[in-house]
Coordinates of C-alpha atoms and ligand atoms in Angstrom, one line a residue:
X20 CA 24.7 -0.8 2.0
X21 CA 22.9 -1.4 -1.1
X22 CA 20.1 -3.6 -0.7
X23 CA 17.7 -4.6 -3.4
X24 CA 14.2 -5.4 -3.0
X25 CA 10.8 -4.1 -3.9
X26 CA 8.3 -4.1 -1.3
X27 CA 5.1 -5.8 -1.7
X28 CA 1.8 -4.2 -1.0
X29 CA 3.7 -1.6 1.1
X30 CA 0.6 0.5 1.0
X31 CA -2.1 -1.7 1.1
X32 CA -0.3 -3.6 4.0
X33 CA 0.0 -0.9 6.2
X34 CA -3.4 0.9 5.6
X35 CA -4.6 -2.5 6.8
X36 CA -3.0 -2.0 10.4
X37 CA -5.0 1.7 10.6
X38 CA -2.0 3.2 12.0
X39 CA -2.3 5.5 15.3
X40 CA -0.2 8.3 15.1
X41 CA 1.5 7.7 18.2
X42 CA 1.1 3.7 18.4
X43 CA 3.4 1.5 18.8
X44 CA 4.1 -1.2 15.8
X45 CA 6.4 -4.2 15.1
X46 CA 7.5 -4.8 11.4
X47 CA 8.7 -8.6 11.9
X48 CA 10.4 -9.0 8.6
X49 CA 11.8 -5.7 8.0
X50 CA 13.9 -6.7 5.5
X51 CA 15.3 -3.6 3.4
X52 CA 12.8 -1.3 5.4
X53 CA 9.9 -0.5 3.0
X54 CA 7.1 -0.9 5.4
X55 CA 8.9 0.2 8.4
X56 CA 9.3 3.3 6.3
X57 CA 5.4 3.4 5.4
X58 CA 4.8 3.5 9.0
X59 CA 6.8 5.6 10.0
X60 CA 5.7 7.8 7.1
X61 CA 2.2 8.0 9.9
X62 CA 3.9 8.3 13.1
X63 CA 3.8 11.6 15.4
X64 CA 6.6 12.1 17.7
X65 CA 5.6 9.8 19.8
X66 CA 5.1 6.6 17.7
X67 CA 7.2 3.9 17.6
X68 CA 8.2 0.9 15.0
X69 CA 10.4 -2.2 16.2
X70 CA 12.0 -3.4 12.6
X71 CA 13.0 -6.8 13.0
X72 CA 14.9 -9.4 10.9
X73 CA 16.6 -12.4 11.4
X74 CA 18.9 -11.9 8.5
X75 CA 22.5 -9.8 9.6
X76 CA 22.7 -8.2 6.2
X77 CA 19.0 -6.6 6.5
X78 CA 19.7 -5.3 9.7
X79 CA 22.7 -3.7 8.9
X80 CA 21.1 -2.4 6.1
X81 CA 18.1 -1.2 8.2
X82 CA 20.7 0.2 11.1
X83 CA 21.8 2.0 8.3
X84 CA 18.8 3.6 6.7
X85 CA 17.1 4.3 10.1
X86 CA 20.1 5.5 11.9
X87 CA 19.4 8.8 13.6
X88 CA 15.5 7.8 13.6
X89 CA 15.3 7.5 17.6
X90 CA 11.5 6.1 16.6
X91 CA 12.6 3.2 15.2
X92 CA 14.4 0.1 17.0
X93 CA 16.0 -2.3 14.8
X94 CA 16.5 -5.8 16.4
X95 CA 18.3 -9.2 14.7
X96 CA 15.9 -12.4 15.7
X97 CA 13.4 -14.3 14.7
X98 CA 9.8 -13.2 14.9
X99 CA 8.8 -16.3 16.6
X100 CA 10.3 -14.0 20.0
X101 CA 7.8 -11.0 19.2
X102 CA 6.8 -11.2 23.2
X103 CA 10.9 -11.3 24.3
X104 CA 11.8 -8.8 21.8
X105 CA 9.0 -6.2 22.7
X106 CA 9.6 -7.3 26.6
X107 CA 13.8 -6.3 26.3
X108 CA 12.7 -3.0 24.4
X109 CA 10.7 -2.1 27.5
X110 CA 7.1 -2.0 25.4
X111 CA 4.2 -4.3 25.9
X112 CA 1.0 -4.9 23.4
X113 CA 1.5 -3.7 20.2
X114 CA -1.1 -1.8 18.5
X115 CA 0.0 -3.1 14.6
X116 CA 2.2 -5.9 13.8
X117 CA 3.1 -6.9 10.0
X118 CA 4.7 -10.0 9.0
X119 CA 5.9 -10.4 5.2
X120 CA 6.7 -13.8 4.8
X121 CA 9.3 -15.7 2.9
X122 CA 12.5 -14.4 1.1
X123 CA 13.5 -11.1 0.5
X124 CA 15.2 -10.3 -3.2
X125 CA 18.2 -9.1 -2.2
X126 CA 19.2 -12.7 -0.1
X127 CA 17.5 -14.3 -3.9
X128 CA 19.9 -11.8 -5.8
X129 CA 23.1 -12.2 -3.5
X130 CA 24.3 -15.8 -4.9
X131 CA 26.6 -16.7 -2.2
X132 CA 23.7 -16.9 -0.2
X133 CA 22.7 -20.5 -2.3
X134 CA 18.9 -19.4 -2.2
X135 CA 19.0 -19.6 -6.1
X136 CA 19.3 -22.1 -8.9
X137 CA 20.8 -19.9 -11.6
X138 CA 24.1 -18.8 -9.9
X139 CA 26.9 -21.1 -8.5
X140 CA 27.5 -21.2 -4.4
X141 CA 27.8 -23.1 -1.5
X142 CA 24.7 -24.8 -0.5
X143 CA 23.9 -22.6 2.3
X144 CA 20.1 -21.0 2.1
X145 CA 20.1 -19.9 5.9
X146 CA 18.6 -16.2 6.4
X147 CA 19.9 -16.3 9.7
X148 CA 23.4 -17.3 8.5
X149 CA 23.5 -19.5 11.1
X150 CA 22.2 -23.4 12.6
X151 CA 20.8 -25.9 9.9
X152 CA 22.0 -25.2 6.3
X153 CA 21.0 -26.6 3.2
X154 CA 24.0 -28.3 2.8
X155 CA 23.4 -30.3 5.8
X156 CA 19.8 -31.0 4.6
X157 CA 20.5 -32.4 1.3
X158 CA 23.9 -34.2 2.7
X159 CA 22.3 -35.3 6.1
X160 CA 18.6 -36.2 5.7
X161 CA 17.4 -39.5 4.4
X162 CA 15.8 -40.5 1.7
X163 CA 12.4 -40.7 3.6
X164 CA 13.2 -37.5 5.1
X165 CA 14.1 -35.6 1.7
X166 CA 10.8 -37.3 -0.1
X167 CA 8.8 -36.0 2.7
X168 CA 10.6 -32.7 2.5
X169 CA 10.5 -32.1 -1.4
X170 CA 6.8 -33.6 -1.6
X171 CA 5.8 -31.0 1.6
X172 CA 7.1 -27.8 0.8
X173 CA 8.0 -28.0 -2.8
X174 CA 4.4 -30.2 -3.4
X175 CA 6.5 -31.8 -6.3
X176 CA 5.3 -35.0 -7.9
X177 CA 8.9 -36.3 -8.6
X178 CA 10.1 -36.0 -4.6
X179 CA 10.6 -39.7 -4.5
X180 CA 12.9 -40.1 -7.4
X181 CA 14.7 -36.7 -6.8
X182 CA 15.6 -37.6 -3.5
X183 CA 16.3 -41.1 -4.6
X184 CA 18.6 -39.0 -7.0
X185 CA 20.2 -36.8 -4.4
X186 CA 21.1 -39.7 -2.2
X187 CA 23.1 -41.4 -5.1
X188 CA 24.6 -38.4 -6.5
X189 CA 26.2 -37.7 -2.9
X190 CA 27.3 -41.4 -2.4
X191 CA 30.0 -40.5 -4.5
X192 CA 30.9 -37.2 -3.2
X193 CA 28.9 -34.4 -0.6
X194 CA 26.8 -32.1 -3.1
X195 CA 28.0 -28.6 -2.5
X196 CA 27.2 -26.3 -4.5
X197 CA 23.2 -24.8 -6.3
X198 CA 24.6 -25.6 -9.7
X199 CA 25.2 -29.1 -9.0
X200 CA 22.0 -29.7 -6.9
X201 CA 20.2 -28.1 -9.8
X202 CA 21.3 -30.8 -12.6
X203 CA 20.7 -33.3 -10.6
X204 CA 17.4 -32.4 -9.7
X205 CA 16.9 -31.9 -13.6
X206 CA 18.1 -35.4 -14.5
X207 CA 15.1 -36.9 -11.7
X208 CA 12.6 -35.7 -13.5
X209 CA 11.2 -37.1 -17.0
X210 CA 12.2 -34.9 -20.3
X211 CA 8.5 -34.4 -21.0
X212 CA 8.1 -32.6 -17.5
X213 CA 11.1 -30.7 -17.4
X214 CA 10.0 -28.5 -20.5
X215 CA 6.4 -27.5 -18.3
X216 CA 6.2 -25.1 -15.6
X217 CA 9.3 -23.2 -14.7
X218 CA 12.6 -24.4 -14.0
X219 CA 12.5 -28.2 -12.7
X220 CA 14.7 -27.2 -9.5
X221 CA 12.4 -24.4 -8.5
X222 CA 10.0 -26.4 -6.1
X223 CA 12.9 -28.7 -4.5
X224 CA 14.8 -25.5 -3.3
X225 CA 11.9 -23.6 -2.2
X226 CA 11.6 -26.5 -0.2
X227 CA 14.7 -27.2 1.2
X228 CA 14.7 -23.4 2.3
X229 CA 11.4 -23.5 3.9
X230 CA 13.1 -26.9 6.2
X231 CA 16.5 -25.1 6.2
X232 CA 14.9 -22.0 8.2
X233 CA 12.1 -23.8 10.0
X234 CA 9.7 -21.9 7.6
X235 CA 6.8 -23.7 8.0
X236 CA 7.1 -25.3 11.5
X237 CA 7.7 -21.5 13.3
X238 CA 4.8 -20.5 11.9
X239 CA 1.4 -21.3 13.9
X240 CA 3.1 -20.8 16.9
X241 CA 5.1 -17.4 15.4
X242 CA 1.1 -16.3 14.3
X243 CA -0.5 -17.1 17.8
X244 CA 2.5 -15.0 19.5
X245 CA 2.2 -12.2 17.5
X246 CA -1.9 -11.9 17.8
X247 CA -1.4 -12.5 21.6
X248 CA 0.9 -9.1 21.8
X249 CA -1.7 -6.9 20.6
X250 CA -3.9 -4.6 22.3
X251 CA -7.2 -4.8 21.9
X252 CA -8.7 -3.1 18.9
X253 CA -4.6 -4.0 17.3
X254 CA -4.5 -5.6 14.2
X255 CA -2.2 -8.1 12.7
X256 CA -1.4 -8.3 8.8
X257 CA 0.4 -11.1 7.3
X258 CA 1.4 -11.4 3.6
X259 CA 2.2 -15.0 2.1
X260 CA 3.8 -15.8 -0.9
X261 CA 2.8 -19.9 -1.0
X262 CA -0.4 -21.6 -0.4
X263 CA 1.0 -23.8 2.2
X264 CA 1.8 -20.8 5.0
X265 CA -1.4 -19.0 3.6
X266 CA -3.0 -22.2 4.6
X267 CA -2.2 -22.0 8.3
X268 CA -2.8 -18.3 8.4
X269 CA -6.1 -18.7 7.5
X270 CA -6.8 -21.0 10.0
X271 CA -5.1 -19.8 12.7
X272 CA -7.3 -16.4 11.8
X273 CA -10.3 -18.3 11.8
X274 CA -9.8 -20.0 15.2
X275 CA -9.4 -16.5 16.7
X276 CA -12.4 -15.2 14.9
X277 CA -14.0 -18.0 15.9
X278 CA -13.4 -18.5 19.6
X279 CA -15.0 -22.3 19.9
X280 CA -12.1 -24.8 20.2
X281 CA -15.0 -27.7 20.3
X282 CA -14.5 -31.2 17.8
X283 CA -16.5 -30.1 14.9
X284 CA -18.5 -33.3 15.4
X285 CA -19.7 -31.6 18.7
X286 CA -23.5 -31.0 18.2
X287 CA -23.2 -28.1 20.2
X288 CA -20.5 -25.9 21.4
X289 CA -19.4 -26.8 25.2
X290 CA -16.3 -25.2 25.6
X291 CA -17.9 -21.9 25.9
X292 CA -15.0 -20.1 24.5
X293 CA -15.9 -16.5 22.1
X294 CA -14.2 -14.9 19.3
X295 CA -11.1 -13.2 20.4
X296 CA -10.4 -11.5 16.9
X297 CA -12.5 -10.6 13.5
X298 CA -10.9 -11.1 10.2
X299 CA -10.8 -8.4 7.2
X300 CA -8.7 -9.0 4.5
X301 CA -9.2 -12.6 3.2
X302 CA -6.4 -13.3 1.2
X303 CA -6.4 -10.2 -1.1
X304 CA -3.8 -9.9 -4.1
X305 CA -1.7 -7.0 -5.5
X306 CA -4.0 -4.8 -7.2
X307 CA -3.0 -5.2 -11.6
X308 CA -0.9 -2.3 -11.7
X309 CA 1.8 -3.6 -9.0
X310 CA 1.5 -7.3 -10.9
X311 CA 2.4 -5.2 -14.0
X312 CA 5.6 -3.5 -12.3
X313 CA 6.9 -6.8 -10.1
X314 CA 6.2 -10.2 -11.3
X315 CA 7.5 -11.2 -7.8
X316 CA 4.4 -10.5 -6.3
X317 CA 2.0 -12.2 -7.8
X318 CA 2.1 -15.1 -5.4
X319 CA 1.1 -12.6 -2.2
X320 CA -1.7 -12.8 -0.5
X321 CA -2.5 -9.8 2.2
X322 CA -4.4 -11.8 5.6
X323 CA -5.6 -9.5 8.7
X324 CA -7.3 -9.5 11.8
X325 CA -8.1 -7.3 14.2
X326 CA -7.8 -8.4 18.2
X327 CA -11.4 -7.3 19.8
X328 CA -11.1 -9.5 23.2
X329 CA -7.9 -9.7 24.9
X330 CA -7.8 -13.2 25.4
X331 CA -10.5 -16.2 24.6
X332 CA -12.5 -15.8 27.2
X333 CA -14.8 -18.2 29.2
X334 CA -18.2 -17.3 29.0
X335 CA -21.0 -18.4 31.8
X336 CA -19.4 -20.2 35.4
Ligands
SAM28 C1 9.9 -10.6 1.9 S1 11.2 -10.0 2.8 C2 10.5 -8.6 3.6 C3 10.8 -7.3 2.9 C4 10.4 -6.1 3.6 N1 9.0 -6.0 4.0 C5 10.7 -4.8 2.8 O1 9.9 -4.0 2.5 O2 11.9 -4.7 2.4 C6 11.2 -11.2 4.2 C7 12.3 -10.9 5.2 O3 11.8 -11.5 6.4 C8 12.9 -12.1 7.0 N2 12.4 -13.3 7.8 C9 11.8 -14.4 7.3 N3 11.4 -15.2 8.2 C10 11.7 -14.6 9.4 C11 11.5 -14.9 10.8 N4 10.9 -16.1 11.1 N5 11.9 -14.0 11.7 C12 12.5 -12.8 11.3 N6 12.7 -12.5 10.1 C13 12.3 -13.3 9.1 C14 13.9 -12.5 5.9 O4 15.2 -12.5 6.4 C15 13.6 -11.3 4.9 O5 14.6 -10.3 5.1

């Protein structure tokens, strides 16, 4: 199976986790493979990667490229299970675990998907190609939800009258299809607008795929279950591609690093509680050359920490 997408940072991602040679890692959006492959590139024998996706067309793709490869496990869910999906496979802590957030090219590129606003197909969006769809978002929500939604995730100034839009447009018949969600999107916002920054539907479907898959709400939980499967001295590299999930990354890295889980009004700390994990890289960016080669990256940002307590522990008592 063909499948089309150029990994981002695939290097610089995986020197982050300082790979043992016969660790055991968990690539949780494995996607067409490129950084399971990295790691696996500095494996022994005895190493292991679990590739996982929630997508069905990346895993057949990566049951495909890794068949025969007894060191790799490919596994369909959502990364949000890291500790059930490392449990079934019979391994506990991990000693690297990578996340690559967001969408890969190839479910961007494959229209009938409905991830894009240039080619025409069923409102669908869903990586997991099943539960919520798009369709059901921009038929089902209300206004108030769909403002909320579009003013979130897409941090567009015209939410309000695009979802004002959107709910006359399907008064007179369910909206379907990308091509038709695109123009109407286009007709709620002002002509002077529409000829600055990109195409006016791009914000509105990046966020009705970031409520369609849960994008955002997984996420804190999905970081704080993948540092808590690490062995000590692991480390855990994310890559975002929006400010909004590099946002919680960075915080949820900086309440490991920082233990204390006091009010920041406290004058002093009383919980007592010490830094579970140190931070390294702090939101670094492709170096120029890949920018040069794939405009597609120059939205990611490269987080890691590494776990050096194995849980928040209670000091004094
Ligand atoms: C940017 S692509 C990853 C590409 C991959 N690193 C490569 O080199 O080909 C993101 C992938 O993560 C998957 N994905 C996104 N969120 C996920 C989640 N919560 N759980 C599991 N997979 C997820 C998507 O289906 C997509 O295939």
């Amino acid at each position: 199976m063909d499948f089309n997408h150029v990994t981002v940072m695939k290097r610089r991602a995986v020197d982050a986790l300082s790979v043992k040679p016969d660790g055991v890692y968990a690539d949780c959006t494995a996607g067409g493979g490129g950084h399971t492959a990295e790691i696996l590139s500095r494996l022994n024998e005895n190493g292991t990667v679990v590739a996982i996706d929630q997508d069905p067309d990346a895993v057949a793709a990566l049951r495909e490229r890794f068949a025969g490869e007894e060191r790799v496990s490919v596994v369909q869910g959502n990364f949000s299970s890291i500790r059930q999906i490392l449990g079934n496979l019979g391994l506990g802590r991990a000693d690297g675990i990578l996340a690559d957030l967001g969408v890969s090219s190839h479910q961007l590129d494959t229209a009938e998907r409905g991830f894009s606003f240039h080619a025409e197909a069923p409102l669908d969006m869903r990586m997991s190609k099943s539960g919520l769809s798009a369709y059901d978002v921009v038929n089902g929500y209300t206004e108030a939800q769909l403002t909320r939604v579009i003013f979130e995730y897409g941090e567009d100034h015209f939410a309000k009258s695009i979802a004002r839009r959107i709910c006359e447009e399907r008064a007179k018949e369910p909206i379907a299809d990308t091509l038709r969600l695109a123009e109407i999107i286009k007709t709620a916002i002002p002509a002077r607008a529409r000829r600055e920054g990109g195409h006016p539907a791009r914000r509105t479907f990046q966020a009705i795929r970031i409520e369609t898959n849960r994008e955002l709400e997984l996420l804190p939980g999905a970081v704080r279950e993948m540092f808590a499967m690490l062995s000590v001295g692991g480390v855990l590299a994310i890559i975002t591609f929006h400010s909004l999930e590099d946002r919680i990354v960075k915080n949820e890295f900086r309440a490991f690093a920082s233990g204390c889980t006091c009010p920041s009004y406290f004058p002093v700390c009383t919980c007592g509680k010490t830094p579970s994990g140190r931070v390294r890289e702090k939101g670094a960016p492709p170096d120029p050359d890949e920018l040069a080669e794939n405009p597609r990256c120059r939205s990611a940002r490269l987080r890691s920490i590494e776990k050096i307590r194995d849980e928040t522990s209670v000091s004094g008592g």
